CSV table of C-alpha atoms in Angstrom, one decimal:
chain,number,residue,atom,x,y,z
A,9,MET,CA,0.0,-0.2,0.1
A,10,SER,CA,1.4,3.4,-0.8
A,11,MET,CA,1.3,6.1,1.9
A,12,LYS,CA,-1.4,7.9,0.6
A,13,ALA,CA,-3.5,4.9,0.8
A,14,ASP,CA,-2.6,4.3,4.4
A,15,ARG,CA,-3.4,7.6,5.5
A,16,THR,CA,-6.8,7.4,3.9
A,17,VAL,CA,-7.5,4.3,5.9
A,18,LEU,CA,-6.1,5.9,8.9
A,19,CYS,CA,-8.3,8.9,8.7
A,20,MET,CA,-11.8,7.8,7.9
A,21,GLY,CA,-13.5,9.5,10.8
A,22,ILE,CA,-12.5,7.7,13.8
A,23,LEU,CA,-10.7,10.4,15.9
A,24,THR,CA,-13.7,12.5,15.8
A,25,ASP,CA,-16.6,10.0,15.7
A,26,GLY,CA,-18.9,10.7,18.6
A,27,VAL,CA,-17.1,14.0,19.6
A,28,MET,CA,-19.6,16.6,20.6
A,29,GLY,CA,-17.2,19.1,19.5
A,30,GLY,CA,-13.2,19.8,19.0
A,31,GLY,CA,-10.5,21.9,19.9
A,32,CYS,CA,-10.9,25.1,22.0
A,33,SER,CA,-14.6,25.0,21.3
A,34,CYS,CA,-15.0,22.6,24.0
A,35,LYS,CA,-13.7,25.0,26.5
A,36,ILE,CA,-15.9,25.6,29.4
A,37,GLY,CA,-18.1,28.7,28.8
A,38,PRO,CA,-16.6,31.8,30.4
A,39,SER,CA,-19.8,32.2,32.5
A,40,ASP,CA,-19.9,28.7,34.0
A,41,LEU,CA,-15.8,29.1,34.5
A,42,ARG,CA,-16.3,32.2,36.5
A,43,ARG,CA,-18.8,30.6,38.7
A,44,ILE,CA,-16.7,27.6,39.2
A,45,MET,CA,-13.6,29.8,40.1
A,46,CYS,CA,-15.6,32.1,42.6
A,47,GLY,CA,-14.9,32.2,46.0
A,48,ILE,CA,-11.9,29.6,46.0
A,49,SER,CA,-8.7,30.8,47.9
A,50,PHE,CA,-5.4,29.8,46.3
A,51,PRO,CA,-1.7,29.8,47.6
A,52,LYS,CA,0.2,33.1,47.3
A,53,ASN,CA,3.9,33.8,46.8
A,54,ASP,CA,5.4,36.9,46.2
A,55,ARG,CA,7.4,35.5,43.5
A,56,LEU,CA,4.1,34.7,41.4
A,57,ILE,CA,4.1,37.8,39.5
A,58,VAL,CA,1.1,36.7,36.9
A,59,GLY,CA,-1.3,34.3,38.7
A,60,MET,CA,-4.9,33.6,39.4
A,61,ASP,CA,-6.0,36.9,39.9
A,62,SER,CA,-5.8,38.0,36.2
A,63,PRO,CA,-6.8,36.6,32.7
A,64,ASP,CA,-3.5,36.5,31.4
A,65,ASP,CA,-2.5,33.5,29.0
A,66,ALA,CA,0.0,32.0,31.4
A,67,GLY,CA,1.5,32.0,34.7
A,68,VAL,CA,4.8,33.7,35.8
A,69,PHE,CA,7.2,32.8,38.5
A,70,LEU,CA,10.1,35.0,39.0
A,71,ILE,CA,13.0,32.9,39.3
A,72,SER,CA,15.6,35.7,39.7
A,73,ASP,CA,16.1,39.4,38.9
A,74,ASP,CA,16.9,38.5,35.3
A,75,CYS,CA,14.7,35.4,34.8
A,76,ALA,CA,11.2,34.4,34.9
A,77,ILE,CA,9.4,31.1,34.0
A,78,ILE,CA,6.2,31.0,32.1
A,79,GLN,CA,3.8,28.0,32.6
A,80,THR,CA,0.7,27.1,30.7
A,81,VAL,CA,-1.2,23.9,29.8
A,82,ASP,CA,-3.7,23.1,27.2
A,83,PHE,CA,-5.4,19.9,25.8
A,84,PHE,CA,-8.7,19.1,23.9
A,85,PRO,CA,-10.6,16.5,21.7
A,86,PRO,CA,-9.7,16.4,18.0
A,87,MET,CA,-11.5,18.5,15.3
A,88,VAL,CA,-9.8,16.7,12.7
A,89,ASP,CA,-9.6,13.0,11.9
A,90,ASP,CA,-5.6,12.9,10.5
A,91,PRO,CA,-3.8,12.0,13.8
A,92,PHE,CA,-0.7,13.7,12.6
A,93,LEU,CA,-2.5,16.7,12.0
A,94,PHE,CA,-4.2,16.7,15.2
A,95,GLY,CA,-1.0,16.1,17.2
A,96,ARG,CA,0.4,19.0,15.3
A,97,ILE,CA,-2.3,21.4,15.9
A,98,ALA,CA,-2.6,20.4,19.7
A,99,ALA,CA,0.9,21.1,20.1
A,100,ALA,CA,0.9,24.6,18.4
A,101,ASN,CA,-2.1,25.4,20.3
A,102,SER,CA,-0.2,24.5,23.7
A,103,LEU,CA,3.0,26.5,22.8
A,104,SER,CA,1.0,29.8,21.8
A,105,ASP,CA,0.5,31.3,25.3
A,106,ILE,CA,4.4,31.2,25.8
A,107,TYR,CA,4.7,33.2,22.6
A,108,ALA,CA,2.0,35.2,23.5
A,109,MET,CA,3.8,36.4,26.5
A,110,GLY,CA,7.0,37.1,25.0
A,111,GLY,CA,8.7,34.2,26.2
A,112,ARG,CA,10.5,31.0,24.6
A,113,PRO,CA,9.0,27.6,25.3
A,114,VAL,CA,11.8,25.4,26.9
A,115,THR,CA,10.2,22.1,28.1
A,116,ALA,CA,6.7,20.4,27.6
A,117,LEU,CA,5.0,17.6,28.9
A,118,ASN,CA,2.5,15.2,27.1
A,119,ILE,CA,-1.3,15.1,28.4
A,120,PHE,CA,-2.6,12.5,26.7
A,121,CYS,CA,-6.1,10.4,26.9
A,122,PHE,CA,-6.5,7.6,24.2
A,123,PRO,CA,-9.1,4.7,24.1
A,124,VAL,CA,-6.6,1.8,24.2
A,125,GLY,CA,-8.3,-1.3,22.2
A,126,LYS,CA,-10.9,0.9,20.7
A,127,ILE,CA,-8.5,2.9,18.4
A,128,GLY,CA,-5.4,1.4,16.9
A,129,GLN,CA,-2.4,2.4,18.6
A,130,GLU,CA,-0.6,3.5,15.2
A,131,TYR,CA,-3.0,6.6,16.0
A,132,ALA,CA,-1.4,7.6,19.2
A,133,LYS,CA,1.9,7.1,17.8
A,134,GLU,CA,1.0,9.7,14.8
A,135,ILE,CA,-0.3,12.2,17.4
A,136,ILE,CA,2.8,12.1,19.5
A,137,ALA,CA,5.0,12.1,16.6
A,138,ALA,CA,3.6,15.3,15.5
A,139,ALA,CA,3.7,16.9,18.7
A,140,ALA,CA,7.4,16.2,18.8
A,141,ALA,CA,8.1,17.4,15.2
A,142,ALA,CA,6.3,20.9,16.3
A,143,LEU,CA,8.4,20.7,19.5
A,144,LYS,CA,11.6,20.4,17.4
A,145,GLU,CA,10.5,23.5,15.1
A,146,ALA,CA,10.1,25.4,18.5
A,147,GLU,CA,13.4,24.4,19.9
A,148,CYS,CA,11.5,23.0,23.0
A,149,VAL,CA,12.2,19.7,24.3
A,150,LEU,CA,9.5,17.0,25.5
A,151,ALA,CA,10.7,16.1,29.1
A,152,GLY,CA,7.8,13.5,30.0
A,153,GLY,CA,4.1,13.2,30.4
A,154,HIS,CA,1.3,11.5,31.6
A,155,SER,CA,-1.5,9.4,29.8
A,156,LEU,CA,-4.8,7.9,30.9
A,157,PHE,CA,-7.5,5.6,29.1
A,158,ASP,CA,-10.3,7.4,27.9
A,159,GLU,CA,-13.5,6.7,25.9
A,160,SER,CA,-12.3,9.5,23.6
A,161,VAL,CA,-9.1,10.9,22.4
A,162,LYS,CA,-7.8,14.3,24.3
A,163,TYR,CA,-3.8,15.6,23.6
A,164,GLY,CA,-2.2,18.6,24.8
A,165,LEU,CA,0.7,19.8,26.6
A,166,ALA,CA,2.0,21.5,29.7
A,167,VAL,CA,4.6,24.0,28.6
A,168,THR,CA,7.4,25.9,30.5
A,169,GLY,CA,9.1,29.0,29.0
A,170,THR,CA,11.3,31.6,29.8
A,171,ALA,CA,11.8,35.3,29.6
A,172,GLU,CA,13.4,38.5,31.1
A,173,PRO,CA,10.8,39.8,33.6
A,174,SER,CA,10.8,43.1,31.5
A,175,CYS,CA,10.0,41.5,28.4
A,176,ILE,CA,6.9,39.8,29.7
A,177,LYS,CA,4.0,40.8,27.7
A,178,ARG,CA,0.4,40.9,29.4
A,179,LYS,CA,-3.1,41.6,28.5
A,180,GLY,CA,-3.1,44.8,30.5
A,181,GLY,CA,-0.8,47.6,29.3
A,182,ALA,CA,-2.6,48.9,26.1
A,183,SER,CA,-2.2,52.7,25.6
A,184,VAL,CA,-4.6,55.1,24.2
A,185,GLY,CA,-3.8,55.3,20.5
A,186,ASP,CA,-2.4,51.8,19.7
A,187,ALA,CA,-3.1,49.9,16.9
A,188,VAL,CA,-4.3,46.4,17.3
A,189,ILE,CA,-2.6,43.8,15.3
A,190,LEU,CA,-4.2,40.3,14.4
A,191,THR,CA,-1.6,37.7,13.0
A,192,LYS,CA,-4.1,34.8,11.7
A,193,PRO,CA,-7.4,34.9,10.3
A,194,ILE,CA,-10.6,33.9,12.4
A,195,GLY,CA,-13.2,31.5,11.5
A,196,ALA,CA,-11.7,27.9,12.5
A,197,GLY,CA,-14.7,27.1,14.7
A,198,VAL,CA,-17.0,27.7,12.0
A,199,VAL,CA,-15.1,25.7,9.3
A,200,SER,CA,-14.5,23.2,11.7
A,201,THR,CA,-18.3,22.7,12.6
A,202,ALA,CA,-19.1,22.7,9.1
A,203,SER,CA,-16.5,20.1,8.2
A,204,LYS,CA,-18.0,17.8,11.0
A,205,ALA,CA,-21.3,18.2,9.0
A,206,GLY,CA,-19.6,17.4,5.5
A,207,MET,CA,-20.2,20.9,4.4
A,208,ALA,CA,-16.9,22.2,4.1
A,209,SER,CA,-14.8,22.0,0.9
A,210,GLU,CA,-11.5,20.4,1.0
A,211,ARG,CA,-9.9,23.6,0.3
A,212,GLN,CA,-11.6,25.3,3.1
A,213,ILE,CA,-10.6,22.6,5.3
A,214,ARG,CA,-7.1,22.7,4.1
A,215,LEU,CA,-6.7,26.5,4.5
A,216,MET,CA,-8.4,26.1,8.3
A,217,THR,CA,-5.9,23.2,9.2
A,218,ASP,CA,-3.0,25.2,7.8
A,219,ASN,CA,-4.0,28.0,9.8
A,220,MET,CA,-4.2,26.3,13.1
A,221,ALA,CA,-0.9,24.2,12.6
A,222,PHE,CA,1.1,27.6,12.2
A,223,LEU,CA,3.2,28.4,15.0
A,224,ASN,CA,2.9,31.7,16.2
A,225,ARG,CA,7.0,31.7,17.2
A,226,ARG,CA,7.8,33.8,14.2
A,227,ALA,CA,5.1,36.6,15.0
A,228,SER,CA,6.2,36.4,18.7
A,229,GLU,CA,9.9,37.0,17.5
A,230,ILE,CA,9.1,40.0,15.1
A,231,MET,CA,7.1,41.5,17.9
A,232,SER,CA,10.1,41.4,20.1
A,233,SER,CA,11.5,44.3,17.9
A,234,PHE,CA,8.7,46.6,18.4
A,235,HIS,CA,7.1,48.7,21.3
A,236,VAL,CA,4.7,46.2,22.2
A,237,SER,CA,2.4,47.5,24.9
A,238,ALA,CA,0.1,44.4,25.5
A,239,CYS,CA,-0.4,40.9,23.7
A,240,THR,CA,-2.8,38.0,23.8
A,241,ASP,CA,-3.6,34.9,21.8
A,242,ILE,CA,-6.8,34.3,20.2
A,243,THR,CA,-8.4,31.1,21.3
A,244,GLY,CA,-11.7,29.7,22.7
A,245,PHE,CA,-13.2,32.9,23.9
A,246,SER,CA,-13.2,34.2,20.5
A,247,LEU,CA,-11.6,37.8,19.4
A,248,PHE,CA,-13.9,39.8,21.1
A,249,GLY,CA,-13.7,38.0,24.2
A,250,HIS,CA,-10.1,38.2,24.4
A,251,LEU,CA,-9.8,41.7,23.5
A,252,TYR,CA,-12.8,42.4,26.3
A,253,GLU,CA,-10.1,41.3,28.5
A,254,CYS,CA,-7.2,43.1,27.0
A,255,ALA,CA,-9.8,46.4,27.5
A,256,VAL,CA,-10.7,45.7,31.1
A,257,CYS,CA,-7.1,45.0,32.0
A,258,SER,CA,-5.7,47.9,30.5
A,259,GLY,CA,-8.5,50.3,31.5
A,260,CYS,CA,-9.2,51.4,28.0
A,261,ARG,CA,-11.7,50.9,25.1
A,262,ILE,CA,-10.9,48.9,22.0
A,263,ASP,CA,-12.5,49.9,18.6
A,264,VAL,CA,-12.5,47.1,16.3
A,265,ASP,CA,-13.2,47.5,12.2
A,266,MET,CA,-14.9,44.1,11.5
A,267,SER,CA,-14.5,44.8,7.8
A,268,ALA,CA,-10.5,44.7,8.6
A,269,VAL,CA,-10.6,41.4,10.6
A,270,PRO,CA,-9.2,38.6,8.1
A,271,VAL,CA,-11.3,35.7,8.1
A,272,LEU,CA,-11.1,32.2,6.5
A,273,GLU,CA,-12.1,31.7,3.1
A,274,GLY,CA,-15.8,30.5,3.1
A,275,ALA,CA,-16.2,30.9,6.7
A,276,PRO,CA,-19.0,33.5,6.5
A,277,GLU,CA,-21.1,31.9,3.9
A,278,LEU,CA,-20.9,28.8,6.0
A,279,ALA,CA,-22.0,30.4,9.3
A,280,SER,CA,-24.6,32.1,7.0
A,281,MET,CA,-26.1,28.4,6.8
A,282,GLY,CA,-26.1,27.8,10.5
A,283,LEU,CA,-23.0,25.9,10.9
A,284,MET,CA,-21.7,27.7,14.1
A,285,PRO,CA,-20.4,25.9,17.0
A,286,ALA,CA,-22.1,25.9,20.7
A,287,GLY,CA,-19.0,27.8,21.8
A,288,LEU,CA,-19.7,30.6,19.5
A,289,TYR,CA,-23.3,31.1,21.3
A,290,ARG,CA,-21.8,30.9,24.6
A,291,ASN,CA,-19.3,33.5,23.9
A,292,ARG,CA,-21.8,35.9,22.2
A,293,ASP,CA,-24.2,35.2,25.3
A,294,PHE,CA,-21.5,36.5,28.0
A,295,TYR,CA,-19.5,39.0,25.8
A,296,SER,CA,-22.1,40.7,23.8
A,297,PRO,CA,-23.2,42.9,26.6
A,298,HIS,CA,-19.7,44.3,26.8
A,299,VAL,CA,-19.9,45.1,23.2
A,300,SER,CA,-21.2,48.0,21.0
A,301,CYS,CA,-21.9,47.9,17.2
A,302,MET,CA,-23.1,50.3,14.7
A,303,PRO,CA,-26.6,49.4,13.3
A,304,ILE,CA,-26.5,46.4,11.1
A,305,ASP,CA,-28.9,46.2,8.3
A,306,SER,CA,-27.8,43.4,6.1
A,307,GLU,CA,-27.4,39.5,6.6
A,308,ALA,CA,-23.8,40.0,5.7
A,309,GLY,CA,-23.1,42.3,8.5
A,310,GLU,CA,-25.0,40.1,10.9
A,311,ILE,CA,-23.1,37.1,10.2
A,312,THR,CA,-19.6,39.0,10.2
A,313,TYR,CA,-20.5,40.3,13.9
A,314,MET,CA,-21.3,36.6,15.0
A,315,MET,CA,-17.9,35.7,13.6
A,316,MET,CA,-16.3,37.9,16.3
A,317,PHE,CA,-17.3,35.2,18.8
A,318,ASP,CA,-16.1,32.4,16.9
A,319,PRO,CA,-13.9,30.0,19.4
A,320,GLN,CA,-10.5,29.8,17.5
A,321,THR,CA,-8.2,26.8,18.2
A,322,SER,CA,-4.5,28.0,17.8
A,323,GLY,CA,-5.5,31.1,16.7
A,324,GLY,CA,-3.2,34.3,16.2
A,325,LEU,CA,-1.7,37.0,18.5
A,326,ALA,CA,-3.6,40.2,19.1
A,327,ILE,CA,-0.5,42.7,19.1
A,328,PHE,CA,-0.8,46.3,20.7
A,329,VAL,CA,1.9,48.5,19.4
A,330,PRO,CA,2.2,52.4,18.9
A,331,GLU,CA,0.1,53.9,15.7
A,332,SER,CA,3.7,54.9,14.6
A,333,GLU,CA,4.9,51.4,14.1
A,334,GLN,CA,1.4,49.9,12.6
A,335,GLU,CA,2.4,49.6,9.1
A,336,GLU,CA,6.0,48.3,9.7
A,337,ILE,CA,5.1,45.4,11.9
A,338,VAL,CA,2.3,44.6,9.4
A,339,ARG,CA,4.9,44.8,6.7
A,340,ARG,CA,7.5,42.6,8.1
A,341,MET,CA,5.1,40.1,9.3
A,342,ASN,CA,3.5,39.6,5.8
A,343,SER,CA,7.1,39.6,4.2
A,344,GLU,CA,8.0,36.6,6.7
A,345,GLY,CA,4.9,34.7,6.1
A,346,VAL,CA,2.7,35.8,9.1
A,347,PRO,CA,-0.9,37.0,7.7
A,348,ALA,CA,-1.0,40.0,10.0
A,349,ALA,CA,-3.4,43.0,9.8
A,350,CYS,CA,-4.4,46.0,11.5
A,351,ILE,CA,-8.1,45.5,13.2
A,352,GLY,CA,-8.4,48.2,15.0
A,353,HIS,CA,-7.3,51.0,17.8
A,354,VAL,CA,-7.2,51.9,21.5
A,355,SER,CA,-9.4,54.6,22.7
A,356,ARG,CA,-9.7,56.4,26.1
A,357,LYS,CA,-12.0,54.0,28.8
A,358,GLY,CA,-15.7,54.1,27.9
A,359,GLU,CA,-18.6,51.7,28.2
A,360,PRO,CA,-19.0,49.0,26.7
A,361,PRO,CA,-15.0,48.1,26.3
A,362,ILE,CA,-15.5,47.0,22.8
A,363,ARG,CA,-17.0,49.5,20.3
A,364,SER,CA,-17.3,47.7,16.6
A,365,PHE,CA,-18.2,49.1,13.3
A,366,PHE,CA,-17.5,48.6,9.7
A,367,ALA,CA,-15.2,51.1,7.6
A,368,ARG,CA,-16.0,49.0,4.4
A,369,CYS,CA,-19.0,47.3,2.9
A,370,CYS,CA,-20.0,43.8,4.4
A,371,TYR,CA,-20.4,42.3,1.2
A,372,ARG,CA,-16.9,42.9,0.3
A,373,LEU,CA,-15.8,41.2,3.3
A,374,MET,CA,-18.1,38.3,2.7
A,375,LYS,CA,-16.6,37.9,-0.8
A,376,ARG,CA,-12.8,38.9,-0.1
A,377,ILE,CA,-10.1,36.2,-0.2
A,378,SER,CA,-8.6,35.5,3.2
A,379,LYS,CA,-4.8,36.4,4.1
A,380,THR,CA,-4.8,32.6,4.6
A,381,GLU,CA,-3.8,32.8,1.0
A,382,ILE,CA,-0.3,33.6,2.1
A,383,MET,CA,0.1,30.4,3.6
A,384,ASP,CA,-1.8,28.5,1.1
A,385,GLY,CA,0.1,25.5,0.0
A,386,ALA,CA,3.3,26.4,1.4
A,387,ARG,CA,3.4,23.9,4.3
A,388,ASP,CA,3.7,20.3,4.5
A,389,TYR,CA,4.3,19.4,8.3
A,390,ARG,CA,5.5,15.7,7.5
């Protein structure tokens, strides 16, 4: 049998069969999570400079005056049936929090749930081999891990990184006048939902998976050359959800031009067919009271607005830089294969914390080709 034939047999719907949702769309909703965590007392340490009292992407512990460790953990069920691709995406997603905080990943631990006896062990090998390849690309070593028998597959990594304390990037710190740079298109939750329903094209699925498998390493390295005031990565709580946290932590308001937000090709059309994940509705219900929007008088506008609440898996970074550096950071990222775009600016504190609008026609937004074209066909993670 050829490798292509082998992979066809290997990827015939087994990983996602029976899975209610995959990727970061499976996160516990923000409203439920807040109720669960409310009132719990956690241990304190003066060297824990970023911890449970803030919504930052990772914890930060001060080792010395010139060294801090950054710690994060992520795992989830598969959103694709190719085990190698799933392992790659899960690893990229787990590494992303370190990059968002301005750090360099150093070590990682496997977190693996697998139904031994129900699914062939070749799937497990493929998942872990893919993660190992992603870690090699990130120059991060696998130090161990933990596995459990489970009825369904779940995989991810606990990652430790390092950074100089003065170089740590947080959600708070954005300044009035800053430009907001997004480094990947959104829409992965919608395309993943459509894929599971058999409604997404091969091209749409490939663009989505290329997007999710792409490490945020280069974007993080490039941003270190600019005056970044705040940063976060866009994952399960959506673009608006994570920007809301930045606005609240920074004591400002963020103005988002929805017509400037890069969207995966075909995602708005799929969303207009009702192919939206449950996580999108949970995000909308929780965050929409904190978002103002200009009057919308078209279906395209309504769909675009809904896309802002789409849960992302291994999404891009939202980077805040002075307006004077906006064009240069986008130009440099685009020239190095990072599909970055400026999507808004920071204004003075006001209610609600997110103010959204359209600077261009929604119809053009629905029809345009995603910036993912920059990455189209350029990667083979094997």
